[in-house]
Each structure stands twice: as C-alpha cells, then as structure tokens.
PDB file of C-alpha atoms in Angstrom:
ATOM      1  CA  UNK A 984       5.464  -7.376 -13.697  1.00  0.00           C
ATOM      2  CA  UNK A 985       5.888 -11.252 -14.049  1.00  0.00           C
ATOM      3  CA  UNK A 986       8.687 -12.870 -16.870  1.00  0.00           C
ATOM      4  CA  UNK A 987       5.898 -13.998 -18.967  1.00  0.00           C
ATOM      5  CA  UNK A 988       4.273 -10.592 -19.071  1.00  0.00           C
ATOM      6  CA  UNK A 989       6.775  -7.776 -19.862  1.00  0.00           C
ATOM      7  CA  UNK A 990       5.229  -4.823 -21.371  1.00  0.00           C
ATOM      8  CA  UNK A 991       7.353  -2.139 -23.575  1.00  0.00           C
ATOM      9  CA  UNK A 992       6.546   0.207 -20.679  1.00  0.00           C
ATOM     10  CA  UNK A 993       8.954  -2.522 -18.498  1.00  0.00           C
ATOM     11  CA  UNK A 994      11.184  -2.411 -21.217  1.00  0.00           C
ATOM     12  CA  UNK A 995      11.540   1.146 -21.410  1.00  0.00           C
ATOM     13  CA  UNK A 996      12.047   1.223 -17.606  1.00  0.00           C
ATOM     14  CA  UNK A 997      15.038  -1.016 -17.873  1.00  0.00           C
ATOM     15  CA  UNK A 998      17.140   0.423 -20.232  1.00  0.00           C
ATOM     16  CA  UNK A 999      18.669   2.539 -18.139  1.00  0.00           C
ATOM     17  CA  UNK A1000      19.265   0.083 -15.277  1.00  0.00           C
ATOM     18  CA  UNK A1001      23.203  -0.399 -15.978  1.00  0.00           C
ATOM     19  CA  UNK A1002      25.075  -2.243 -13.363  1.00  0.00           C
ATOM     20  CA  UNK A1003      22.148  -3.786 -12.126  1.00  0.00           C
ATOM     21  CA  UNK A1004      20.180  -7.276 -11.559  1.00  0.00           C
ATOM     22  CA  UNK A1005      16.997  -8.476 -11.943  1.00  0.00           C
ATOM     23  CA  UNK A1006      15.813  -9.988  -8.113  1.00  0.00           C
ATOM     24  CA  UNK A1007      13.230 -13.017  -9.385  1.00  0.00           C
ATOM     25  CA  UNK A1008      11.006 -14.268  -6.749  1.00  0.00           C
ATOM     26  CA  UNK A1009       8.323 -17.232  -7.104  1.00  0.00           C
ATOM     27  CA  UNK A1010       8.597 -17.144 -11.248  1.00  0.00           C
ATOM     28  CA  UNK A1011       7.907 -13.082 -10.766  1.00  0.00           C
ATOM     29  CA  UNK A1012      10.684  -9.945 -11.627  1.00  0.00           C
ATOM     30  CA  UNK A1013      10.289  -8.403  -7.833  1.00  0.00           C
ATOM     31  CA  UNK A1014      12.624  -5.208  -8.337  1.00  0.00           C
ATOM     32  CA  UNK A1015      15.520  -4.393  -9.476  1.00  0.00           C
ATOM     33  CA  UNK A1016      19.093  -4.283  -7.311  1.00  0.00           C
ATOM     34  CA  UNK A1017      22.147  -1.732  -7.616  1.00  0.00           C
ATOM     35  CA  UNK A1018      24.372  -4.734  -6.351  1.00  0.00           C
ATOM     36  CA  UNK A1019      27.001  -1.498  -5.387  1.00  0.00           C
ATOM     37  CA  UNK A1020      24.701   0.267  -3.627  1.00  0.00           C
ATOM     38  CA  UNK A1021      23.180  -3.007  -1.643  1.00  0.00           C
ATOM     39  CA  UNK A1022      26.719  -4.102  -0.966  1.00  0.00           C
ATOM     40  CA  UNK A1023      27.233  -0.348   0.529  1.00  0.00           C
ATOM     41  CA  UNK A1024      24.050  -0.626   3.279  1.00  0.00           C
ATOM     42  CA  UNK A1025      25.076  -3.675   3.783  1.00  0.00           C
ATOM     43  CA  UNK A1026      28.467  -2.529   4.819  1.00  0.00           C
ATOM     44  CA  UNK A1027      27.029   0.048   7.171  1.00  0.00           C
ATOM     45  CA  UNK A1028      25.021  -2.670   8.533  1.00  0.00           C
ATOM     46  CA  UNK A1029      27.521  -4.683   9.188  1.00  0.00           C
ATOM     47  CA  UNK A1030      25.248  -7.844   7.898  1.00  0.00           C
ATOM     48  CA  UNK A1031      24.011  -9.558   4.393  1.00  0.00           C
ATOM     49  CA  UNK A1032      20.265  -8.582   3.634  1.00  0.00           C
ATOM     50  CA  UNK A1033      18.511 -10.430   1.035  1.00  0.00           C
ATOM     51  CA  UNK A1034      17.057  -9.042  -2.220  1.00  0.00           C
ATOM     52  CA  UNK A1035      13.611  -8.637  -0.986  1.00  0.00           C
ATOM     53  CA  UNK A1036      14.450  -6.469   1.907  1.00  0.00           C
ATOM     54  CA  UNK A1037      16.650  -4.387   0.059  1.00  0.00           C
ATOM     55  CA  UNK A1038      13.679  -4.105  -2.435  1.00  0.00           C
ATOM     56  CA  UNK A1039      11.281  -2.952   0.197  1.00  0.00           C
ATOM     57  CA  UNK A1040      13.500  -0.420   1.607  1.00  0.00           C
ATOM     58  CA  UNK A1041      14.682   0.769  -1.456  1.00  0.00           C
ATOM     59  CA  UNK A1042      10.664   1.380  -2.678  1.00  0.00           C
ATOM     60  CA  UNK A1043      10.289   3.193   0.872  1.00  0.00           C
ATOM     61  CA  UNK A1044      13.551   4.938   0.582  1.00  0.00           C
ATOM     62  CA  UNK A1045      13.551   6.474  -2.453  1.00  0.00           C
ATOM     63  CA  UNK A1046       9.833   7.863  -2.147  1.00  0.00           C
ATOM     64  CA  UNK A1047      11.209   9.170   1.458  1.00  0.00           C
ATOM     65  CA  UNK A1048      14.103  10.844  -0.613  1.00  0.00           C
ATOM     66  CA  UNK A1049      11.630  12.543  -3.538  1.00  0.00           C
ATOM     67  CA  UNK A1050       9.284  13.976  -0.637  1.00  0.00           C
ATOM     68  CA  UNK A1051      12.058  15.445   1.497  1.00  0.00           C
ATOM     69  CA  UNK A1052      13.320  17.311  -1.339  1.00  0.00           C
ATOM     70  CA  UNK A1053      10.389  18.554  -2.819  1.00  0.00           C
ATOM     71  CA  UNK A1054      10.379  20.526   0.659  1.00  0.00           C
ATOM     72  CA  UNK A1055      13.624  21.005   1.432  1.00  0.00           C
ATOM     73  CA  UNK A1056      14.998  21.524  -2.579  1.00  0.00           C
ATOM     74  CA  UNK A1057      18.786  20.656  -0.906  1.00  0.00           C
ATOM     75  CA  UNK A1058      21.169  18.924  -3.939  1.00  0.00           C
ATOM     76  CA  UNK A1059      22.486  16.777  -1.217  1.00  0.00           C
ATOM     77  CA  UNK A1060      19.076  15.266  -0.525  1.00  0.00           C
ATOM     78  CA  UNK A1061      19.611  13.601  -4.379  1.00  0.00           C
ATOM     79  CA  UNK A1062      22.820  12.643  -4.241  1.00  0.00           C
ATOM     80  CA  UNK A1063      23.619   9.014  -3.978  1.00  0.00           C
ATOM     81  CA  UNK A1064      25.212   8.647  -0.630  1.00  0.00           C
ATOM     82  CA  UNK A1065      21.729  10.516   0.914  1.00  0.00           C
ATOM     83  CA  UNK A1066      19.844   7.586  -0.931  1.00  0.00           C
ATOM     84  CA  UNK A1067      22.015   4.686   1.121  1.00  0.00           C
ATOM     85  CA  UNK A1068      21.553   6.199   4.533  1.00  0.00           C
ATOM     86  CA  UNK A1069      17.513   6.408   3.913  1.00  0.00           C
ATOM     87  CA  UNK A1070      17.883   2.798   3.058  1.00  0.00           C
ATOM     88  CA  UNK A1071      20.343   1.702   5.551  1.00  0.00           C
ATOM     89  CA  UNK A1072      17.045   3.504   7.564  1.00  0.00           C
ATOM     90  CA  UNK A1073      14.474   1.893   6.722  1.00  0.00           C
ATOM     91  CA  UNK A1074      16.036  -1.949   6.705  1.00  0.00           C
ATOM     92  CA  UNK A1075      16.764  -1.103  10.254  1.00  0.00           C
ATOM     93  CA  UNK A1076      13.097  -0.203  10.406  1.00  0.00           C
ATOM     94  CA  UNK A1077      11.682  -2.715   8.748  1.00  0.00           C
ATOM     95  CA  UNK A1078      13.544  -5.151  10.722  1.00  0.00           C
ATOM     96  CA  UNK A1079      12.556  -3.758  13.964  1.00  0.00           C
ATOM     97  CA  UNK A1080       8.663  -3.888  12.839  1.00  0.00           C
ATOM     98  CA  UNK A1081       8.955  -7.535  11.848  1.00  0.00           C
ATOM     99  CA  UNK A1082      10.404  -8.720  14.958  1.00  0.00           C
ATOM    100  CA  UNK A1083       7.737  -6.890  16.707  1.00  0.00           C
ATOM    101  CA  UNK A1084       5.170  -8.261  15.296  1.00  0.00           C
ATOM    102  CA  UNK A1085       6.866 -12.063  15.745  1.00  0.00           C
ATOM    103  CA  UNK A1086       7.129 -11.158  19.363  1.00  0.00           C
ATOM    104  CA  UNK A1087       3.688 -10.085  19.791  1.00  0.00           C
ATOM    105  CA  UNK A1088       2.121 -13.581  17.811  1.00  0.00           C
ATOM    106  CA  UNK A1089       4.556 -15.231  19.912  1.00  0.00           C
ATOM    107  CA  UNK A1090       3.147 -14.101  22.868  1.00  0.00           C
ATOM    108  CA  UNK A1091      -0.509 -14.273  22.032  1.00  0.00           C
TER     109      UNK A1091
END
C-alpha cells in the first residue's frame, strides 16, 4: 500500500490500529508500529531498532505466533507478552543473518 493508493480494504484494516503509527518509507506506508510494544523489545534488547526491522520481525513474528498455536492451542501462545519474545527473536535473528551475509561479501 503506497499514500497515494489507499484502498477501503486499508482503511478497514486501520481502524482498529489504536495507539499506533504509521512507519513511511521512500513516499510508501511500510507497516504499522505498536510504539509500546517496540519500546518493550527494545528494552529486552537493550538497543534502539528502527521501524523497518521492527516491521520485518513483527511480519515474521506474528505468523510464527498463529502457526505455533494452531498446534499447540495454548492461550499463552496469544497473549501479548508471547508476541514480544517471538519478536525480540527474530530481530536477534535477523540481525545475525545480515551480518553474515556482510561478512561473507566482505570476504569474497
């Protein structure tokens, strides 16, 4: 979804997205953040990520989340708290496979 196309699907989406922001990248509506819930994996972190990693994690995250309870059906699996570990996760993750892959062009 860019800011000059918005459909009423994207407008449906976001009503219920109190609390909060829009993350704009390039002229484009990227995501949207929970600037609690970043500000909590960032606290377990113990560092500031920026919008799009929290984004990409999030998108991994949350589909991580949906598939472990449809096999495990556990309540705490959809509770919030679950959600910010499996995204505290994969930023950890993600950062690791980055830096990989900088070290291996590096050394190519």
């Amino acid at each position: 979804m860019n800011v000059n196309a918005i459909t009423i699907s994207d407008c449906l989406d976001m009503i219920d997205m109190k609390g909060q922001c829009t993350s704009i990248h390039n002229g484009k509506v990227v995501g949207f953040i929970d600037e609690k819930m970043k500000m909590e994996v960032e606290q377990l972190l113990g560092c500031y990520i920026t919008d799009e990693q929290y984004i990409e994690a999030f998108k991994y995250a949350k589909d991580k989340q949906e598939y472990i309870y449809k096999q495990e059906r556990r309540a705490a699996v959809m509770q919030r708290w679950y959600l910010v570990k499996l995204i505290e996760e994969y930023v950890r993750s993600l950062a690791f496979s980055k830096l990989t892959m900088d070290l291996c062009k590096k050394w190519r």
